[in-house]
Structure formats: structure tokens, C-alpha cells
Coordinates of C-alpha atoms in Angstrom, one line a residue:
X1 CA -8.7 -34.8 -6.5
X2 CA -9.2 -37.4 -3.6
X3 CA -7.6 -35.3 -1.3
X4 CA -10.3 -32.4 -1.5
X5 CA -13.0 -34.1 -2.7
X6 CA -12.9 -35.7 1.3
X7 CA -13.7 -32.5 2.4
X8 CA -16.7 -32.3 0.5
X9 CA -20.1 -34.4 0.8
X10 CA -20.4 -35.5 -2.8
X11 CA -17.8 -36.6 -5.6
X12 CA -19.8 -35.5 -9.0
X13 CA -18.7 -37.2 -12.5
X14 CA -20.1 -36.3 -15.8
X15 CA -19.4 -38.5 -18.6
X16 CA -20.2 -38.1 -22.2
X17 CA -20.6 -41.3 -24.7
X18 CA -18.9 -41.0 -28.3
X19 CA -20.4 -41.0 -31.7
X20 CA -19.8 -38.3 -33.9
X21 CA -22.4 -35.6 -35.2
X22 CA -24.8 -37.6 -32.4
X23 CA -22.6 -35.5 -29.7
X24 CA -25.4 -32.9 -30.5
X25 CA -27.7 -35.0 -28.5
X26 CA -25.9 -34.9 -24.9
X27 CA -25.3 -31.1 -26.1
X28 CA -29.0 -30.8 -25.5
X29 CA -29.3 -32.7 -22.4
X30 CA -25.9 -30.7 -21.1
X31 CA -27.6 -27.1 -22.5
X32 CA -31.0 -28.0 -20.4
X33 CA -28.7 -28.9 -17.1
X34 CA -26.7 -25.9 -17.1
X35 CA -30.3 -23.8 -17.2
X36 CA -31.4 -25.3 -13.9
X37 CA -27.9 -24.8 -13.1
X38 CA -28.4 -21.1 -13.5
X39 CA -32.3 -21.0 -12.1
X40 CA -30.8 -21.6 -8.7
X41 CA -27.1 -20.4 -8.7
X42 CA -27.3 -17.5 -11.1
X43 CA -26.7 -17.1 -14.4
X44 CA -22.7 -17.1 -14.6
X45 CA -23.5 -20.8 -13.7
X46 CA -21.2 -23.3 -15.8
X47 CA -21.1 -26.9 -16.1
X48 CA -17.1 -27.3 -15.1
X49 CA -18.3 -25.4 -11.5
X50 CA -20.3 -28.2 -10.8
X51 CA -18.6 -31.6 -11.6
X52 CA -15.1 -32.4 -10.0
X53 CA -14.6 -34.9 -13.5
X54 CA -15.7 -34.5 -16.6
X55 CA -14.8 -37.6 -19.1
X56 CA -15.9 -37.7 -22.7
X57 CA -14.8 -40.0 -25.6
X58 CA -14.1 -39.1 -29.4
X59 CA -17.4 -36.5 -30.3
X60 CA -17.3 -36.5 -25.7
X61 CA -14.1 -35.5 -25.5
X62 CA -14.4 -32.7 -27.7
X63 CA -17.6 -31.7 -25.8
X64 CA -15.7 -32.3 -22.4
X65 CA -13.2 -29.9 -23.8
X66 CA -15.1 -26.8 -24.7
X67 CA -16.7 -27.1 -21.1
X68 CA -13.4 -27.0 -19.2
X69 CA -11.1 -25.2 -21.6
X70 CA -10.5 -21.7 -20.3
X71 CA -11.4 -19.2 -22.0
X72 CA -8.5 -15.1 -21.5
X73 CA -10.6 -14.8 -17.9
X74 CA -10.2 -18.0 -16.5
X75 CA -13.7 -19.2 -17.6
X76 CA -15.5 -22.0 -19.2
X77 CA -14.6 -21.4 -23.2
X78 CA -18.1 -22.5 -24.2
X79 CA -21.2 -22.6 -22.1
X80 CA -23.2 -25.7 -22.8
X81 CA -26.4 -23.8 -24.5
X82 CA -23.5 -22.5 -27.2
X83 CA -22.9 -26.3 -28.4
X84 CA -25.4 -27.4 -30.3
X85 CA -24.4 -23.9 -32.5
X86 CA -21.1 -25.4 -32.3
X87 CA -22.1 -28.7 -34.2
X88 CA -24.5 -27.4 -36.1
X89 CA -22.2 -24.6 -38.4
X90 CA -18.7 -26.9 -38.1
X91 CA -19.7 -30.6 -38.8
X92 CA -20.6 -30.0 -42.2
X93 CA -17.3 -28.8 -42.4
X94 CA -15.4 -31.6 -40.4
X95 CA -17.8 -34.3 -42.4
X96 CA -18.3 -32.8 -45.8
X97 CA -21.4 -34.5 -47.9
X98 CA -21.3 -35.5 -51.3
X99 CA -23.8 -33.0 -53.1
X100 CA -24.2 -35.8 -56.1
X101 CA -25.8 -39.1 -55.2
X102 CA -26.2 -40.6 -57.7
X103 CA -24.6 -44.5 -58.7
X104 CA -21.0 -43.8 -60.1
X105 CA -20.7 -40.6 -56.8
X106 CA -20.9 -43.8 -54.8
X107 CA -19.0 -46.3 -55.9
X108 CA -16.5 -42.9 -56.1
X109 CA -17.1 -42.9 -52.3
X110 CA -17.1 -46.7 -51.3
X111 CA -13.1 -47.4 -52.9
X112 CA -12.0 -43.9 -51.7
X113 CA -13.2 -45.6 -48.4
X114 CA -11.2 -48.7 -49.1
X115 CA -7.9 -46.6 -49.4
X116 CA -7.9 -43.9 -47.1
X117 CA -10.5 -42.4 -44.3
X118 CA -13.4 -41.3 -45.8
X119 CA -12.7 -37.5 -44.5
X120 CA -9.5 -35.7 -44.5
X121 CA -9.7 -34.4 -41.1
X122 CA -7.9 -31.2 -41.7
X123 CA -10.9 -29.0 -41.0
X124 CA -10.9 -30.9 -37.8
X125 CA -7.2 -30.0 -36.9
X126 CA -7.2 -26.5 -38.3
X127 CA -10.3 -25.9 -35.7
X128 CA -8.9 -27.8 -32.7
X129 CA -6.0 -25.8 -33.0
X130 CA -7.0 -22.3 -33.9
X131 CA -9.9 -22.3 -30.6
X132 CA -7.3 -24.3 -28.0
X133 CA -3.9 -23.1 -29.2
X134 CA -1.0 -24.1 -27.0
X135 CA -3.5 -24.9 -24.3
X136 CA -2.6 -28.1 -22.0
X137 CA -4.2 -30.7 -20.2
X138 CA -3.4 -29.6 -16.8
X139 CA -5.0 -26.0 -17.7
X140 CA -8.5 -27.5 -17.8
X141 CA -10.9 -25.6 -14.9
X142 CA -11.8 -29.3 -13.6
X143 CA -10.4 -32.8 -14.0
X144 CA -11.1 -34.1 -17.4
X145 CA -10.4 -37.7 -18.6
X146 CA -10.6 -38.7 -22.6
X147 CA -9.8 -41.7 -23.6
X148 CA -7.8 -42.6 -26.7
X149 CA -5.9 -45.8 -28.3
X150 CA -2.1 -45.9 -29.5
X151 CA -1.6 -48.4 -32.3
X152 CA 1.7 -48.7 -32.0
X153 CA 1.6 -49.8 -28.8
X154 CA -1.8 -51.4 -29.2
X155 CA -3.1 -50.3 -25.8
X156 CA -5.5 -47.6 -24.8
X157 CA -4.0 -44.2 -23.6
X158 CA -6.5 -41.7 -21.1
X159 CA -5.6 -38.4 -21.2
X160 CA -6.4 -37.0 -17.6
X161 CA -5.7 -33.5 -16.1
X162 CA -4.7 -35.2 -12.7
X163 CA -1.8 -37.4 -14.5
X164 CA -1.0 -34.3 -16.4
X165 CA -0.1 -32.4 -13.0
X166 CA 2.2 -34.8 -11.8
X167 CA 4.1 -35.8 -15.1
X168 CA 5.3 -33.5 -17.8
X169 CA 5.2 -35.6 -20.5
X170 CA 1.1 -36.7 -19.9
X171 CA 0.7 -32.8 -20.2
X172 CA -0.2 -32.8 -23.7
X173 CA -1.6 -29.9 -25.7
X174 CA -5.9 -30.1 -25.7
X175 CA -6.0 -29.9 -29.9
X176 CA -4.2 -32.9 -30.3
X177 CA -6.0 -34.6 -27.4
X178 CA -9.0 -34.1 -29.1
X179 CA -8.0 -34.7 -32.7
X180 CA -6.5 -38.1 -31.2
X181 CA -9.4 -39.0 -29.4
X182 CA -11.9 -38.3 -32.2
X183 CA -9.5 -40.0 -35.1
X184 CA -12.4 -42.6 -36.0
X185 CA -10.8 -45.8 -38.3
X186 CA -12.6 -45.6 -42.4
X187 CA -13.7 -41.9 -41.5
X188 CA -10.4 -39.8 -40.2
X189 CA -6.9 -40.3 -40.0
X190 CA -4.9 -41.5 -37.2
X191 CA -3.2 -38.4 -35.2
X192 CA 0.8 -38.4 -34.8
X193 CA 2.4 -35.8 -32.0
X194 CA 4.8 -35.5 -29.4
X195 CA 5.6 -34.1 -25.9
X196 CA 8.5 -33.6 -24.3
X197 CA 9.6 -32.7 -20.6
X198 CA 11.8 -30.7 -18.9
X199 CA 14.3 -33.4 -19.4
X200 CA 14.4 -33.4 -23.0
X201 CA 12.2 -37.4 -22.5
X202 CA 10.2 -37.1 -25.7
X203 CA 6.6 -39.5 -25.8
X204 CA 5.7 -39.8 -28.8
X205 CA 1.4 -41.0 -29.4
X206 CA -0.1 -42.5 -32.5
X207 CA -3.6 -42.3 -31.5
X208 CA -6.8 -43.6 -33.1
X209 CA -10.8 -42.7 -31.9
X210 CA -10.8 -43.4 -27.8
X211 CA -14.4 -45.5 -28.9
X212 CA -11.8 -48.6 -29.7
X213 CA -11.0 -48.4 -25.7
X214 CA -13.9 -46.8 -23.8
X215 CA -16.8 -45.5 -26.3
X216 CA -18.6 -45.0 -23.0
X217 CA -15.8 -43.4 -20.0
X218 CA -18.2 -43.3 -16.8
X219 CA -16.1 -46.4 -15.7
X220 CA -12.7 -45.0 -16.2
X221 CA -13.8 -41.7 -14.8
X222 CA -14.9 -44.0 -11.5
X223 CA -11.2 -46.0 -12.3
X224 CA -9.8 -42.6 -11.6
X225 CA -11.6 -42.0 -8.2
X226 CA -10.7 -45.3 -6.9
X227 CA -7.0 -44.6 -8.1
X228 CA -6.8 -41.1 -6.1
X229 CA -8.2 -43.0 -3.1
X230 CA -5.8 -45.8 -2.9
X231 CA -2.7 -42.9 -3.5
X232 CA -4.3 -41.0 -1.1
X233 CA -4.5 -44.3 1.5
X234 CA -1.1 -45.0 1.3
X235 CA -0.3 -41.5 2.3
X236 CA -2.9 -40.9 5.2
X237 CA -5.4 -44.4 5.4
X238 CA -8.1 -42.1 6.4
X239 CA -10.3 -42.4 3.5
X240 CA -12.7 -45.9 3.3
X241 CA -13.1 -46.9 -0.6
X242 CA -17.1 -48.1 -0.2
X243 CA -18.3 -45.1 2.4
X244 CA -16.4 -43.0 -0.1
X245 CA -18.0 -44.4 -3.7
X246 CA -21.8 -44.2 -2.1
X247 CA -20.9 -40.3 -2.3
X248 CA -20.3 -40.3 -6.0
X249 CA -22.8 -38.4 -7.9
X250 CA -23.0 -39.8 -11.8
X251 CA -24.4 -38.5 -14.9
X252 CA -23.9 -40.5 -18.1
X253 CA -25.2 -39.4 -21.3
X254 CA -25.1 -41.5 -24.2
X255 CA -25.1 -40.1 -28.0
X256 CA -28.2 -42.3 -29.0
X257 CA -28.0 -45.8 -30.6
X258 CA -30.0 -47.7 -33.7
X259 CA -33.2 -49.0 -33.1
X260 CA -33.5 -52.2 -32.1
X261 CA -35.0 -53.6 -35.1
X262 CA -32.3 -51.4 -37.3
X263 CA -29.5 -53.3 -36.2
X264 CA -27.8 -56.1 -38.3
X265 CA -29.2 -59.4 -38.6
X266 CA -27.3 -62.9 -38.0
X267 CA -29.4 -64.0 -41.5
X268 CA -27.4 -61.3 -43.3
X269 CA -24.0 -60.9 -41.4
X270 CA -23.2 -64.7 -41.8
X271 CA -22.4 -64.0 -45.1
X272 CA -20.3 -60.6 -44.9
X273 CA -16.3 -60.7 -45.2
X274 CA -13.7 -58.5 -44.0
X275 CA -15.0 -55.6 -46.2
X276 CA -18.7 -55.7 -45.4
X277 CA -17.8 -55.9 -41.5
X278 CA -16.0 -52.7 -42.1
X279 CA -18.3 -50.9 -44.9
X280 CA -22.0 -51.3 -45.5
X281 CA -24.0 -48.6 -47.1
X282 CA -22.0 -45.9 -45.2
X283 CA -21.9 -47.2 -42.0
X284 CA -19.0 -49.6 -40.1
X285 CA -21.0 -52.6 -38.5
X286 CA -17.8 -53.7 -36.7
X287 CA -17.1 -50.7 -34.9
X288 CA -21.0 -50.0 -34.0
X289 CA -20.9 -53.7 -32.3
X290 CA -18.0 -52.4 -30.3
X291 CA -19.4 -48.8 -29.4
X292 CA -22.7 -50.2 -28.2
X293 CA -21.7 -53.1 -26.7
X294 CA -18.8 -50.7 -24.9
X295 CA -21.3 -48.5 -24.0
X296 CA -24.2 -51.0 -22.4
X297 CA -21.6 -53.0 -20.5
X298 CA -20.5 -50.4 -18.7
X299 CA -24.2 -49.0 -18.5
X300 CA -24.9 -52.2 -16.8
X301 CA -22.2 -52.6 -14.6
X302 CA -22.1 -49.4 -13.0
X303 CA -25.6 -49.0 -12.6
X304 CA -25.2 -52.7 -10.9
X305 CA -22.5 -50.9 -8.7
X306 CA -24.7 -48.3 -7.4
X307 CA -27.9 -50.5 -7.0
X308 CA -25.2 -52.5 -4.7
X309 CA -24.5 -49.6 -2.8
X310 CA -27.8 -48.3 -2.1
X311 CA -27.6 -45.3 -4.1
X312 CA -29.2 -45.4 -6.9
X313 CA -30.0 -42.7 -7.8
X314 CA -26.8 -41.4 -7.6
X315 CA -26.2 -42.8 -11.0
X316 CA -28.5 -41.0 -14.0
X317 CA -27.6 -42.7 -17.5
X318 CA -30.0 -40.8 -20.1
X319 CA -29.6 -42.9 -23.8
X320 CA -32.0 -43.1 -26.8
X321 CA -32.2 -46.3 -28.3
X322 CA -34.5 -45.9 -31.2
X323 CA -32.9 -44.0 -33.8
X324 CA -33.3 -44.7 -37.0
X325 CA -32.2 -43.8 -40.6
X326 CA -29.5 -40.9 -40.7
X327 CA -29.9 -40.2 -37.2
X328 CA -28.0 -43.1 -36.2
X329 CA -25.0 -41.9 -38.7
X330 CA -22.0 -40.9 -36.8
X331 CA -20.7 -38.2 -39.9
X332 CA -24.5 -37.4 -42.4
X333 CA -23.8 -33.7 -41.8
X334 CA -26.6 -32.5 -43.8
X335 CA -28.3 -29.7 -42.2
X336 CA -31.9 -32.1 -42.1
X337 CA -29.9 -34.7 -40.0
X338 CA -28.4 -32.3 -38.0
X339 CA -32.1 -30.8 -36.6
X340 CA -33.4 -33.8 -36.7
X341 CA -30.4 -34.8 -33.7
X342 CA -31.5 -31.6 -32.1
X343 CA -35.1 -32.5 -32.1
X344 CA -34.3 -35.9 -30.9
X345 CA -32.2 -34.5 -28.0
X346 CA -35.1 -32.2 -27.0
X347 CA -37.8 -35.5 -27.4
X348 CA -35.3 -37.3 -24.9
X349 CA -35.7 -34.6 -22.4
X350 CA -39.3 -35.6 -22.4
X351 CA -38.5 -39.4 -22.0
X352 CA -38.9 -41.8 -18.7
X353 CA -35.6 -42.4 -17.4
X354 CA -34.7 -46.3 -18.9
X355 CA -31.9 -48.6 -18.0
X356 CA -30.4 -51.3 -20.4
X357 CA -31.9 -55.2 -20.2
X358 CA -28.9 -56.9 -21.3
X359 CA -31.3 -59.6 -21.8
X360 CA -33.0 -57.6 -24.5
X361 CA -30.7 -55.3 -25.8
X362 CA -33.3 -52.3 -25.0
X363 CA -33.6 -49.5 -22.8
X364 CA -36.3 -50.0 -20.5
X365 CA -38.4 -47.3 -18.6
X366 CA -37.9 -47.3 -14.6
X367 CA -41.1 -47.2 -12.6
X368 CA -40.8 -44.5 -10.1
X369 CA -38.4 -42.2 -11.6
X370 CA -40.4 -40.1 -14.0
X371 CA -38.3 -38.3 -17.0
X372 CA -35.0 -37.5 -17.9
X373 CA -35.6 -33.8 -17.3
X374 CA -36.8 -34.5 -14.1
X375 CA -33.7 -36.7 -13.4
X376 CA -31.9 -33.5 -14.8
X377 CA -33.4 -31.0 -12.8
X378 CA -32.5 -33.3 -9.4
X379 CA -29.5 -33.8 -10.4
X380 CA -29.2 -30.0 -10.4
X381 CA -30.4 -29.3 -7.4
X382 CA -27.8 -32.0 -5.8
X383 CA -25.1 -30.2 -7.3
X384 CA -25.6 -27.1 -6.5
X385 CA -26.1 -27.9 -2.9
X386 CA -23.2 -29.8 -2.9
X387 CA -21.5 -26.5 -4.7
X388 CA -22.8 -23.9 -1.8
X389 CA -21.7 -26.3 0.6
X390 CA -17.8 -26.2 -0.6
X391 CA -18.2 -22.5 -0.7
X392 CA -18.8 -22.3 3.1
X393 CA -16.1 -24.6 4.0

């Protein structure tokens, strides 16, 4: 990747947050991107033409997945305006609901959830594996990264198409990358598989929801930059690391987070045990601390990076913050929920671009900057420049 990327002006990176049925909201975002995309390069205009790494987590990776997957002619599988389709007619099928709610239904529910995931996941797996096939990492149309965690060896594992290339056994099939990487703890099971070289050396994964590791990947997609730079160094030295990270170009979209005043108090978690940190009324309060607090670290340190740099606005992060109710579920299927993400997506469009106040906890509008579809729209134009200009060379 380094080693072309010099060539050109620009090294773009899209990353896409975790969280479940919320994926539908970047889906938006990504389906609005890909139309300015197409208003000024014409309308076979696809996302993976544009961004030299694409990095998603759990729901993300998934996403990242049906953008750079080809499809029999060497193209994008799905283009970006088919996703929100996509999660609307298969995640009542990957996150059944329980038609009958009343008391004894959810007690049913709550010690199901106490001895196995609350979903099966074979919908999941059935899916990932009839649309991808035998597909590998190293097939994808542009670098990809996905983050996942092995439990065995309690350490994250990230899946990129640039390791894949260079070692056989990293070059694992796409369906189990993104059954792996979406394998949530209390909602689906853990993923088992293997991959073998030419060798015979079998790796063997036992991977859990990538959200434990990197619920937001925009830093590891940067990691992977900085890695190809310093491999690229010790083969040439003609690439400097700071001239060459004020030419990254990064959009981060986030899958939406509770409100502010939704989130748990200190009055009633000083009371919970083991089992309320991992199930309260549906939802699992340990792993949303992790997720957002995953996802506005890294928020905050690379958009401290880039304000460092001078470049700010090289670095778009677009994130709602105020959901509420069902919207902030991760798996309430039902087809209300599910418009209501849609509507939510398309209300974001309409928001002023915000940054995290890690003081606060909130997103906060940036004077100057006007809305996310105007950050969008820029952000198109940039890319496509940056796209004709490869062309010509």
C-alpha cells in the first residue's frame, strides 16, 4: 500500500464503528457519499474506487465487506445505496424478536441469556457464507482491515488484506472473517475456523466481536499506514512519516450512541453485580462502557493528531449521540426500530459536524464547518480529485 500510495497526493481511509442493527446508520451516511461520488465521476462510481483502506468492526466489518467483496466482474458486490435494503430484510432474521412480551416471555428470555447467547447465529453464518463463498481476504478490490479478538489467546487479531498477501495463513476466507468479527458476547456465539498454508501450518482462530479490541478501527487503519511506511523505509528511506500522515484523508462514521442522559447512573450501578453489568433490561452495560469509551478515545486522539498536523480537516468523524429508547439497541430488529435508524441516519446528514468533549461526554458542534453532508460532499470532491489524478499518472 505505502509503496503506491507515494505516488499519489492523498492516502484516503474510511472507517466504520460497530454496533449491530445501528450499522444502518453509516449505511446512510456511506449511500449519500457514493451519490456525490457518482454526480462528478459517473455513475459506475463505487466506494472501494475511492479509499485505498477501508476498516470496519463487528456490524463495520460486515459493511466494509460488501463494499470491497467482488462481485463475477471484478466489481464492488454491493453498492452502498443497496445497504440499508440489506439490513433492513436480513436483521430480523440474524436478531429474531420475541412476538410475545409479556412477563413469563421475559424471564424465558433473560435465563436463556444467562446460559447461552441470546441468538443462534446460524442465520448469520448461513448468509455470510452463501453471498462470499470461498472468497478470501487478499481478493478484496482495496485494502480492508477488521478487527477481531481470539480468546484463547486473549489478544486481538486484525484481519488485513495487506498481511493476507504476504502470508498464507492470514489469508482467511471473508464469511468467517465477518462471522468472527461480528460474534458479540450474551448475543452470538463465538466463531471456530482454520486456515492452512501451502505448508500444511494450520492457524487455528477462536474469535469473539472485534468491539472487545477496536469498536472504533480509524486508529488501526492509521496503525497500518504507519506500519507500510516503516517497511517501506527500511527498504528505500525515501518516505518521511509526518510529510506523509498530513496527506491522509479520514472519514469515520460512528453507528450512533445513547443519549447522554440515557446512560447508566453511578446512583444505580453501585449496586449491580456480575449479572446486572452483563444484563439489564436487554441491553449489556459492560460492553456499551467499552464500545463508547473505544470509540471516543480514539475519536479524540486522532482528531488531536490531525489538529497537530495542521490538517484538520482531513479528518471527518460524523456520530449521533442522542439516541434514545430502541434506537440505541444493537439487535431490536423490529421493522419500527429499523426505519426509525434509517430516519436517524438521514436527520444526521442534516447535522453540524461535532467533535467529542471528553470533558463532557458529548458531541459538540464545530463553528465553521457547517453539516455533515456538507463535510460529505467535500470529502467527495477530495476524492475524486485525488482519483483522476492516479488515473493520469
Amino acid at each position: 500500500m505505502a509503496s503506491s500510495s507515494a505516488k499519489a497526493k492523498m492516502v484516503t481511509v474510511l472507517s466504520i464503528d460497530g454496533g449491530g442493527i445501528r450499522g444502518i446508520i453509516p449505511s446512510t451516511l456511506l449511500s449519500f457519499l457514493e451519490s456525490k461520488l457518482q454526480e462528478l465521476d459517473g455513475p459506475k462510481a463505487r466506494i472501494a474506487d475511492y479509499f485505498d483502506i477501508i476498516a470496519g468492526t463487528s456490524t463495520g466489518g460486515l459493511v466494509t465487506t460488501m463494499l470491497t467483496a467482488p462481485n463475477k466482474e471484478r466489481r464492488p458486490m454491493y453498492a452502498a445505496k443497496d445497504l440499508i435494503n440489506f439490513y433492513l430484510e436480513h436483521s430480523p432474521k440474524i436478531f429474531p424478536q420475541d412476538r410475545n412480551t409479556n412477563i413469563l416471555s421475559s424471564m424465558t428470555s433473560t435465563l436463556c441469556g444467562m446460559r447461552g447467547p441470546k441468538y443462534d447465529g446460524k442465520y448469520l453464518r448461513s448468509l455470510t457464507n452463501e453471498l462470499l463463498g470461498n472468497l478470501t481476504l487478499k481478493e478484496t478490490l482495496t485494502d480492508v482491515i477488521i478487527p477481531s479478538f481470539d480468546i484463547k489467546l486473549l489478544q486481538p487479531v486484525i484481519f488485513s488484506t495487506n498481511d493476507a498477501k504476504k502470508n498464507e495463513w492470514k489469508n482467511a476466507r471473508l464469511a468467517d472473517i465477518c462471522i468472527g468479527t461480528s460474534a458479540a458476547p450474551t448475543f452470538l456465539p463465538a466463531h471456530y475456523f482454520e486456515v492452512e498454508d501451502a505448508e500444511g501450518y494450520v492457524r487455528s482462530f477462536d474469535l469473539i466481536d472485534g468491539g472487545v479490541a477496536a469498536n472504533n478501527p480509524t486508529m488501526m487503519a492509521i496503525s497500518q499506514i504507519w506500519k507500510e511506511i516503516l517497511r517501506h523505509n527500511i527498504e528505500s528511506h525515501d518516505i518521511k512519516p509526518m510529510e506523509y500522515s498530513k496527506r491522509m484523508l479520514v472519514l469515520s462514521l460512528g453507528t450512533g450512541a445513547a443519549k447522554h442522559e440515557e446512560k447508566y447512573a453511578a446512583a444505580t450501578a453501585s449496586e449491580w453485580g456480575l449479572f446486572k453489568w452483563m444484563y439489564d433490561n436487554g441491553a449489556t452495560p459492560l460492553l456499551d462502557v467499552y464500545g463508547d469509551a473505544s470509540s471516543d478515545m480514539v475519536d479524540f486522539h486522532v482528531s488531536t493528531f490531525f489538529q497537530a498536523l495542521g490538517s484538520k480537516k482531513n479528518y471527518l468523524r460524523i456520530q449521533d449521540d442522542t439516541l434514545t429508547g430502541d434506537a440505541a439497541s444493537v439487535d431490536i430488529a423490529t421493522p419500527e426500530n429499523l426505519q426509525k435508524l434509517v430516519e436517524i441516519g438521514e436527520a444526521l446528514l442534516k447535522k453540524s459536524v461535532s467533535r467529542v468533549n471528553l470533558d463532557t461526554g458529548r458531541f459538540e458542534k464545530i463553528e465553521g464547518e457547517g453539516t455533515n453532508e456538507e463535510g460529505l460532499t467535500y470529502f467527495a470532491k477530495l476524492l475524486v480529485e485525488e482519483h483522476k489524478t492516479r488515473q493520469k499518472k
